């Protein structure tokens, strides 16, 4: 039991919900702030007050930032609000923690390494984003790093590979496994905008959350330096063809997959395989096998949708 209080920003999102569960199982008291994200100034005020209150408590604290703006195809202007919020919330001038704490920021491995070459990539690979999304992740990482250095708070930056599993936001046009399953259940074709040999690293959501909770425990004990950047990945690459085959196997029938076109396709890296060389003890675990994770995802999406009889 850690006895810490964890403030999980973005605790209602895909990663955030899973991290909340993992931290609660680790013994943390978890707080998820209600944030009016559609009002930048109000959101910044709510979060600043929440962080100040967290640091003023009488127990060790964790600030866990799982919130994020946009996807790979999102334009640069969409990240302005996030930048403003982070500037306000992570102002070291107003931070004076009364108890020891630790910070985690969820970044994107795919976003920051999209243009890099020589996969598999590790933490020594120079980031090379291809889109505003990746550049915004690096800017946010820098903001958290400045805060950690100014306040003496240990920080873990998690560059996370492609997450998949039950509970993804199906309204977002991202998450290949979920989108393939949803399209099949809705009896419509799936459009693929990149070559079928495009390779990604798929990390099951519960595995990712457990790694975050374990990583926070390590940095909170100050067993590593003040700022640690780690790739969170399954460290196993799969092509789009392999993903389609796994989803098809989960349904027991072929999918209707067609070639499409999207200008944003040029912002996607062709080969995004990863190997982590930092805090490798976090990787020493049995991950959910990909085929099992896909079946769980398909079953969850199927179970969340009305049957033909219910809609008749």
mmCIF file of C-alpha atoms in Angstrom:
data_model
loop_
_atom_site.group_PDB
_atom_site.id
_atom_site.type_symbol
_atom_site.label_atom_id
_atom_site.label_comp_id
_atom_site.label_asym_id
_atom_site.label_seq_id
_atom_site.Cartn_x
_atom_site.Cartn_y
_atom_site.Cartn_z
ATOM 1 C CA UNK A 1 0.000 0.000 0.000
ATOM 2 C CA UNK A 2 1.542 3.309 -1.069
ATOM 3 C CA UNK A 3 -0.743 5.613 0.930
ATOM 4 C CA UNK A 4 -0.266 8.315 -1.695
ATOM 5 C CA UNK A 5 -2.894 10.636 -3.149
ATOM 6 C CA UNK A 6 -2.975 10.579 -6.939
ATOM 7 C CA UNK A 7 -4.569 13.302 -9.042
ATOM 8 C CA UNK A 8 -5.315 11.758 -12.442
ATOM 9 C CA UNK A 9 -5.940 14.418 -15.078
ATOM 10 C CA UNK A 10 -7.856 12.831 -17.930
ATOM 11 C CA UNK A 11 -9.085 10.093 -15.621
ATOM 12 C CA UNK A 12 -12.241 9.689 -17.680
ATOM 13 C CA UNK A 13 -10.364 8.877 -20.884
ATOM 14 C CA UNK A 14 -9.133 5.601 -22.322
ATOM 15 C CA UNK A 15 -5.735 5.495 -20.630
ATOM 16 C CA UNK A 16 -6.850 7.556 -17.648
ATOM 17 C CA UNK A 17 -9.596 5.153 -16.569
ATOM 18 C CA UNK A 18 -7.229 2.209 -16.711
ATOM 19 C CA UNK A 19 -4.560 4.103 -14.759
ATOM 20 C CA UNK A 20 -7.110 5.036 -12.085
ATOM 21 C CA UNK A 21 -7.836 1.350 -11.575
ATOM 22 C CA UNK A 22 -4.159 0.401 -11.488
ATOM 23 C CA UNK A 23 -3.332 3.096 -8.926
ATOM 24 C CA UNK A 24 -6.270 2.156 -6.731
ATOM 25 C CA UNK A 25 -5.107 -1.461 -6.771
ATOM 26 C CA UNK A 26 -1.672 -0.212 -5.730
ATOM 27 C CA UNK A 27 -3.237 1.445 -2.684
ATOM 28 C CA UNK A 28 -3.389 5.076 -3.816
ATOM 29 C CA UNK A 29 -6.281 7.356 -3.026
ATOM 30 C CA UNK A 30 -7.243 8.553 -6.494
ATOM 31 C CA UNK A 31 -8.857 11.892 -7.321
ATOM 32 C CA UNK A 32 -10.190 12.643 -10.809
ATOM 33 C CA UNK A 33 -10.929 16.357 -11.265
ATOM 34 C CA UNK A 34 -13.980 17.499 -13.196
ATOM 35 C CA UNK A 35 -12.460 19.760 -15.834
ATOM 36 C CA UNK A 36 -14.442 22.057 -18.179
ATOM 37 C CA UNK A 37 -12.161 21.382 -21.146
ATOM 38 C CA UNK A 38 -14.273 23.477 -23.521
ATOM 39 C CA UNK A 39 -13.370 26.605 -21.493
ATOM 40 C CA UNK A 40 -9.597 27.066 -21.451
ATOM 41 C CA UNK A 41 -9.453 29.609 -18.650
ATOM 42 C CA UNK A 42 -11.891 27.702 -16.455
ATOM 43 C CA UNK A 43 -10.031 24.443 -17.089
ATOM 44 C CA UNK A 44 -6.720 26.030 -16.159
ATOM 45 C CA UNK A 45 -8.202 27.447 -12.953
ATOM 46 C CA UNK A 46 -9.752 24.130 -11.908
ATOM 47 C CA UNK A 47 -6.551 22.220 -12.574
ATOM 48 C CA UNK A 48 -4.289 24.774 -10.911
ATOM 49 C CA UNK A 49 -6.416 24.659 -7.770
ATOM 50 C CA UNK A 50 -6.464 20.858 -7.852
ATOM 51 C CA UNK A 51 -2.674 20.627 -8.183
ATOM 52 C CA UNK A 52 -2.098 23.224 -5.453
ATOM 53 C CA UNK A 53 -4.435 21.344 -3.130
ATOM 54 C CA UNK A 54 -2.730 18.060 -3.944
ATOM 55 C CA UNK A 55 0.701 19.419 -3.063
ATOM 56 C CA UNK A 56 -0.556 20.970 0.152
ATOM 57 C CA UNK A 57 -1.829 17.663 1.517
ATOM 58 C CA UNK A 58 -0.235 15.636 4.305
ATOM 59 C CA UNK A 59 0.394 12.472 2.245
ATOM 60 C CA UNK A 60 2.800 11.738 -0.604
ATOM 61 C CA UNK A 61 1.267 12.840 -3.896
ATOM 62 C CA UNK A 62 1.218 11.842 -7.543
ATOM 63 C CA UNK A 63 0.277 14.094 -10.451
ATOM 64 C CA UNK A 64 -0.691 11.805 -13.340
ATOM 65 C CA UNK A 65 -1.416 13.592 -16.623
ATOM 66 C CA UNK A 66 -3.244 11.312 -19.058
ATOM 67 C CA UNK A 67 -5.173 14.059 -20.834
ATOM 68 C CA UNK A 68 -4.222 15.011 -24.366
ATOM 69 C CA UNK A 69 -5.459 17.030 -27.303
ATOM 70 C CA UNK A 70 -6.031 15.712 -30.765
ATOM 71 C CA UNK A 71 -4.651 12.865 -32.832
ATOM 72 C CA UNK A 72 -2.032 12.579 -35.570
ATOM 73 C CA UNK A 73 -4.287 14.293 -38.130
ATOM 74 C CA UNK A 74 -5.143 17.243 -35.853
ATOM 75 C CA UNK A 75 -3.984 20.693 -36.977
ATOM 76 C CA UNK A 76 -1.579 22.844 -34.966
ATOM 77 C CA UNK A 77 -4.148 25.380 -33.765
ATOM 78 C CA UNK A 78 -5.973 22.723 -31.792
ATOM 79 C CA UNK A 79 -3.047 22.402 -29.380
ATOM 80 C CA UNK A 80 -3.022 26.080 -28.367
ATOM 81 C CA UNK A 81 -5.510 25.562 -25.552
ATOM 82 C CA UNK A 82 -3.536 22.661 -24.127
ATOM 83 C CA UNK A 83 -0.359 24.746 -24.156
ATOM 84 C CA UNK A 84 -2.115 27.563 -22.298
ATOM 85 C CA UNK A 85 -3.451 25.181 -19.671
ATOM 86 C CA UNK A 86 -0.065 23.587 -19.075
ATOM 87 C CA UNK A 87 1.592 26.997 -18.782
ATOM 88 C CA UNK A 88 -0.868 27.978 -16.063
ATOM 89 C CA UNK A 89 -0.975 24.683 -14.193
ATOM 90 C CA UNK A 90 2.755 23.950 -14.273
ATOM 91 C CA UNK A 91 3.927 27.363 -13.152
ATOM 92 C CA UNK A 92 6.821 26.517 -10.808
ATOM 93 C CA UNK A 93 6.655 29.984 -9.252
ATOM 94 C CA UNK A 94 3.471 28.996 -7.463
ATOM 95 C CA UNK A 95 4.512 25.459 -6.593
ATOM 96 C CA UNK A 96 5.801 24.766 -3.093
ATOM 97 C CA UNK A 97 5.053 21.111 -2.273
ATOM 98 C CA UNK A 98 4.737 20.372 1.438
ATOM 99 C CA UNK A 99 5.176 16.618 0.936
ATOM 100 C CA UNK A 100 7.172 14.476 -1.509
ATOM 101 C CA UNK A 101 5.569 13.821 -4.859
ATOM 102 C CA UNK A 102 6.063 12.425 -8.343
ATOM 103 C CA UNK A 103 4.726 13.304 -11.780
ATOM 104 C CA UNK A 104 3.810 11.206 -14.808
ATOM 105 C CA UNK A 105 3.090 12.603 -18.265
ATOM 106 C CA UNK A 106 1.622 10.420 -20.998
ATOM 107 C CA UNK A 107 3.284 11.303 -24.291
ATOM 108 C CA UNK A 108 3.151 9.529 -27.667
ATOM 109 C CA UNK A 109 5.924 7.320 -29.018
ATOM 110 C CA UNK A 110 4.279 7.205 -32.438
ATOM 111 C CA UNK A 111 3.933 10.965 -32.541
ATOM 112 C CA UNK A 112 7.467 11.902 -31.578
ATOM 113 C CA UNK A 113 9.287 9.202 -33.610
ATOM 114 C CA UNK A 114 7.068 9.272 -36.714
ATOM 115 C CA UNK A 115 9.802 10.567 -39.001
ATOM 116 C CA UNK A 116 12.729 8.709 -37.462
ATOM 117 C CA UNK A 117 14.550 5.958 -39.318
ATOM 118 C CA UNK A 118 16.254 2.773 -38.197
ATOM 119 C CA UNK A 119 13.491 1.013 -36.258
ATOM 120 C CA UNK A 120 13.214 -0.326 -33.674
ATOM 121 C CA UNK A 121 13.535 3.000 -31.873
ATOM 122 C CA UNK A 122 14.680 3.434 -28.282
ATOM 123 C CA UNK A 123 15.095 6.336 -25.891
ATOM 124 C CA UNK A 124 18.386 7.328 -27.520
ATOM 125 C CA UNK A 125 16.689 7.829 -30.902
ATOM 126 C CA UNK A 126 16.375 11.502 -31.800
ATOM 127 C CA UNK A 127 12.683 12.446 -31.977
ATOM 128 C CA UNK A 128 11.482 13.491 -35.413
ATOM 129 C CA UNK A 129 7.756 14.279 -35.499
ATOM 130 C CA UNK A 130 5.973 14.632 -38.833
ATOM 131 C CA UNK A 131 2.847 16.436 -37.644
ATOM 132 C CA UNK A 132 1.736 19.113 -35.158
ATOM 133 C CA UNK A 133 0.577 16.336 -32.835
ATOM 134 C CA UNK A 134 4.085 14.982 -32.359
ATOM 135 C CA UNK A 135 5.559 18.457 -31.989
ATOM 136 C CA UNK A 136 2.952 19.281 -29.362
ATOM 137 C CA UNK A 137 3.925 16.160 -27.388
ATOM 138 C CA UNK A 138 7.566 17.258 -27.327
ATOM 139 C CA UNK A 139 6.565 20.769 -26.246
ATOM 140 C CA UNK A 140 4.437 19.363 -23.431
ATOM 141 C CA UNK A 141 7.254 17.053 -22.359
ATOM 142 C CA UNK A 142 9.532 20.086 -22.112
ATOM 143 C CA UNK A 143 6.961 21.936 -20.023
ATOM 144 C CA UNK A 144 6.726 19.051 -17.547
ATOM 145 C CA UNK A 145 10.508 18.693 -17.493
ATOM 146 C CA UNK A 146 10.962 22.380 -16.630
ATOM 147 C CA UNK A 147 8.405 22.056 -13.844
ATOM 148 C CA UNK A 148 10.118 18.966 -12.423
ATOM 149 C CA UNK A 149 13.545 20.572 -12.469
ATOM 150 C CA UNK A 150 12.322 23.828 -10.935
ATOM 151 C CA UNK A 151 10.450 22.111 -8.108
ATOM 152 C CA UNK A 152 12.785 19.161 -7.521
ATOM 153 C CA UNK A 153 9.985 16.704 -8.277
ATOM 154 C CA UNK A 154 10.834 13.406 -10.003
ATOM 155 C CA UNK A 155 9.141 13.089 -13.402
ATOM 156 C CA UNK A 156 8.432 10.081 -15.588
ATOM 157 C CA UNK A 157 7.623 10.859 -19.215
ATOM 158 C CA UNK A 158 5.955 7.847 -20.812
ATOM 159 C CA UNK A 159 6.213 7.761 -24.596
ATOM 160 C CA UNK A 160 3.435 5.264 -25.167
ATOM 161 C CA UNK A 161 2.952 3.143 -28.282
ATOM 162 C CA UNK A 162 -0.449 2.372 -29.872
ATOM 163 C CA UNK A 163 -2.930 1.543 -27.139
ATOM 164 C CA UNK A 164 -5.757 -0.893 -27.787
ATOM 165 C CA UNK A 165 -8.349 -2.734 -25.740
ATOM 166 C CA UNK A 166 -11.880 -2.375 -24.368
ATOM 167 C CA UNK A 167 -13.038 1.113 -23.479
ATOM 168 C CA UNK A 168 -11.550 3.184 -26.290
ATOM 169 C CA UNK A 169 -13.498 6.227 -27.448
ATOM 170 C CA UNK A 170 -15.134 4.935 -30.620
ATOM 171 C CA UNK A 171 -16.072 8.469 -31.680
ATOM 172 C CA UNK A 172 -12.392 9.280 -32.223
ATOM 173 C CA UNK A 173 -11.086 8.203 -35.644
ATOM 174 C CA UNK A 174 -8.145 6.365 -34.121
ATOM 175 C CA UNK A 175 -7.345 2.950 -32.741
ATOM 176 C CA UNK A 176 -7.126 0.471 -35.604
ATOM 177 C CA UNK A 177 -8.359 -2.563 -33.685
ATOM 178 C CA UNK A 178 -11.450 -0.790 -32.348
ATOM 179 C CA UNK A 179 -12.239 0.965 -35.615
ATOM 180 C CA UNK A 180 -12.005 -2.273 -37.624
ATOM 181 C CA UNK A 181 -14.329 -3.996 -35.168
ATOM 182 C CA UNK A 182 -16.798 -1.117 -35.112
ATOM 183 C CA UNK A 183 -16.968 -0.906 -38.896
ATOM 184 C CA UNK A 184 -17.583 -4.627 -39.171
ATOM 185 C CA UNK A 185 -20.390 -4.522 -36.615
ATOM 186 C CA UNK A 186 -21.935 -1.567 -38.445
ATOM 187 C CA UNK A 187 -21.693 -3.514 -41.709
ATOM 188 C CA UNK A 188 -19.601 -0.955 -43.495
ATOM 189 C CA UNK A 189 -16.141 -1.212 -45.070
ATOM 190 C CA UNK A 190 -12.973 -0.094 -43.331
ATOM 191 C CA UNK A 191 -10.786 2.317 -45.266
ATOM 192 C CA UNK A 192 -7.029 1.974 -44.810
ATOM 193 C CA UNK A 193 -5.061 5.068 -45.797
ATOM 194 C CA UNK A 194 -1.506 3.716 -45.478
ATOM 195 C CA UNK A 195 0.276 0.658 -46.939
ATOM 196 C CA UNK A 196 -0.761 -2.659 -45.431
ATOM 197 C CA UNK A 197 2.809 -3.396 -44.340
ATOM 198 C CA UNK A 198 2.789 -0.297 -42.107
ATOM 199 C CA UNK A 199 4.022 -1.555 -38.745
ATOM 200 C CA UNK A 200 2.983 -0.499 -35.266
ATOM 201 C CA UNK A 201 3.542 -1.610 -31.681
ATOM 202 C CA UNK A 202 0.222 -2.431 -29.979
ATOM 203 C CA UNK A 203 0.123 -2.230 -26.183
ATOM 204 C CA UNK A 204 -2.919 -3.560 -24.331
ATOM 205 C CA UNK A 205 -4.551 -0.911 -22.181
ATOM 206 C CA UNK A 206 -4.344 -2.791 -18.864
ATOM 207 C CA UNK A 207 -0.675 -3.600 -19.457
ATOM 208 C CA UNK A 208 0.031 0.071 -20.104
ATOM 209 C CA UNK A 209 -1.782 1.158 -16.943
ATOM 210 C CA UNK A 210 0.068 -1.349 -14.795
ATOM 211 C CA UNK A 211 3.377 -0.122 -16.206
ATOM 212 C CA UNK A 212 2.422 3.478 -15.395
ATOM 213 C CA UNK A 213 1.556 2.611 -11.795
ATOM 214 C CA UNK A 214 4.762 0.620 -11.337
ATOM 215 C CA UNK A 215 6.834 3.349 -12.973
ATOM 216 C CA UNK A 216 5.400 5.998 -10.685
ATOM 217 C CA UNK A 217 6.349 3.911 -7.669
ATOM 218 C CA UNK A 218 9.936 3.731 -8.912
ATOM 219 C CA UNK A 219 10.346 7.452 -9.550
ATOM 220 C CA UNK A 220 8.546 8.335 -6.310
ATOM 221 C CA UNK A 221 11.222 6.375 -4.457
ATOM 222 C CA UNK A 222 13.763 8.517 -6.331
ATOM 223 C CA UNK A 223 15.493 5.368 -7.561
ATOM 224 C CA UNK A 224 16.183 7.154 -10.854
ATOM 225 C CA UNK A 225 17.131 10.696 -11.851
ATOM 226 C CA UNK A 226 14.889 13.791 -11.609
ATOM 227 C CA UNK A 227 13.479 13.305 -15.128
ATOM 228 C CA UNK A 228 13.160 9.942 -16.828
ATOM 229 C CA UNK A 229 11.842 9.391 -20.347
ATOM 230 C CA UNK A 230 10.764 5.844 -21.132
ATOM 231 C CA UNK A 231 9.083 4.146 -24.084
ATOM 232 C CA UNK A 232 6.043 2.139 -22.993
ATOM 233 C CA UNK A 233 5.498 -0.600 -25.568
ATOM 234 C CA UNK A 234 4.910 -4.293 -26.081
ATOM 235 C CA UNK A 235 8.178 -4.271 -28.069
ATOM 236 C CA UNK A 236 6.593 -6.412 -30.767
ATOM 237 C CA UNK A 237 5.710 -4.954 -34.163
ATOM 238 C CA UNK A 238 2.639 -5.944 -36.181
ATOM 239 C CA UNK A 239 1.635 -4.926 -39.677
ATOM 240 C CA UNK A 240 -1.821 -3.708 -40.587
ATOM 241 C CA UNK A 241 -2.313 -6.992 -42.432
ATOM 242 C CA UNK A 242 -1.656 -8.882 -39.197
ATOM 243 C CA UNK A 243 -4.058 -6.662 -37.273
ATOM 244 C CA UNK A 244 -6.808 -7.195 -39.847
ATOM 245 C CA UNK A 245 -6.236 -10.951 -39.656
ATOM 246 C CA UNK A 246 -6.486 -10.915 -35.850
ATOM 247 C CA UNK A 247 -9.740 -8.920 -35.858
ATOM 248 C CA UNK A 248 -11.132 -11.170 -38.601
ATOM 249 C CA UNK A 249 -10.244 -14.243 -36.527
ATOM 250 C CA UNK A 250 -12.016 -12.757 -33.498
ATOM 251 C CA UNK A 251 -15.187 -12.397 -35.576
ATOM 252 C CA UNK A 252 -14.717 -15.717 -37.335
ATOM 253 C CA UNK A 253 -15.296 -14.105 -40.723
ATOM 254 C CA UNK A 254 -13.432 -11.820 -43.138
ATOM 255 C CA UNK A 255 -13.549 -8.043 -42.864
ATOM 256 C CA UNK A 256 -14.371 -5.686 -45.706
ATOM 257 C CA UNK A 257 -11.145 -3.665 -45.888
ATOM 258 C CA UNK A 258 -10.545 -1.232 -48.740
ATOM 259 C CA UNK A 259 -7.805 1.130 -49.803
ATOM 260 C CA UNK A 260 -8.581 4.761 -49.040
ATOM 261 C CA UNK A 261 -6.957 8.159 -49.356
ATOM 262 C CA UNK A 262 -6.284 10.815 -46.744
ATOM 263 C CA UNK A 263 -3.812 13.724 -47.001
ATOM 264 C CA UNK A 264 -2.837 13.102 -43.374
ATOM 265 C CA UNK A 265 -1.391 9.710 -44.329
ATOM 266 C CA UNK A 266 1.987 11.355 -44.943
ATOM 267 C CA UNK A 267 2.146 12.219 -41.232
ATOM 268 C CA UNK A 268 2.216 8.552 -40.241
ATOM 269 C CA UNK A 269 5.501 6.702 -39.842
ATOM 270 C CA UNK A 270 5.867 3.526 -41.893
ATOM 271 C CA UNK A 271 7.670 1.428 -39.288
ATOM 272 C CA UNK A 272 7.137 2.262 -35.611
ATOM 273 C CA UNK A 273 8.689 -0.604 -33.715
ATOM 274 C CA UNK A 274 10.213 0.098 -30.302
ATOM 275 C CA UNK A 275 12.752 -1.252 -27.837
ATOM 276 C CA UNK A 276 13.084 0.324 -24.408
ATOM 277 C CA UNK A 277 16.477 0.591 -22.733
ATOM 278 C CA UNK A 278 15.270 2.617 -19.736
ATOM 279 C CA UNK A 279 13.755 1.213 -16.514
ATOM 280 C CA UNK A 280 13.688 -2.198 -18.185
ATOM 281 C CA UNK A 281 12.328 -3.862 -15.047
ATOM 282 C CA UNK A 282 8.945 -2.369 -15.995
ATOM 283 C CA UNK A 283 9.033 -4.419 -19.193
ATOM 284 C CA UNK A 284 9.703 -7.674 -17.354
ATOM 285 C CA UNK A 285 6.082 -8.782 -17.287
ATOM 286 C CA UNK A 286 3.736 -11.070 -19.166
ATOM 287 C CA UNK A 287 1.707 -8.941 -21.541
ATOM 288 C CA UNK A 288 -1.782 -9.894 -22.665
ATOM 289 C CA UNK A 289 -1.273 -11.860 -25.908
ATOM 290 C CA UNK A 290 -2.299 -9.770 -28.902
ATOM 291 C CA UNK A 291 -4.894 -12.229 -30.202
ATOM 292 C CA UNK A 292 -6.515 -12.417 -26.750
ATOM 293 C CA UNK A 293 -6.502 -8.637 -26.405
ATOM 294 C CA UNK A 294 -8.156 -8.301 -29.800
ATOM 295 C CA UNK A 295 -10.861 -10.809 -28.847
ATOM 296 C CA UNK A 296 -11.544 -8.920 -25.625
ATOM 297 C CA UNK A 297 -11.806 -5.681 -27.582
ATOM 298 C CA UNK A 298 -14.169 -7.155 -30.145
ATOM 299 C CA UNK A 299 -16.324 -8.726 -27.436
ATOM 300 C CA UNK A 300 -16.534 -5.424 -25.535
ATOM 301 C CA UNK A 301 -17.570 -3.460 -28.622
ATOM 302 C CA UNK A 302 -20.063 -6.137 -29.633
ATOM 303 C CA UNK A 303 -21.515 -6.145 -26.106
ATOM 304 C CA UNK A 304 -21.899 -2.367 -26.055
ATOM 305 C CA UNK A 305 -23.979 -2.261 -29.232
ATOM 306 C CA UNK A 306 -27.701 -3.051 -29.546
ATOM 307 C CA UNK A 307 -28.646 -6.277 -31.270
ATOM 308 C CA UNK A 308 -30.567 -6.379 -34.520
ATOM 309 C CA UNK A 309 -33.713 -7.342 -32.568
ATOM 310 C CA UNK A 310 -33.298 -4.338 -30.243
ATOM 311 C CA UNK A 311 -33.031 -1.931 -33.161
ATOM 312 C CA UNK A 312 -35.820 -3.488 -35.213
#
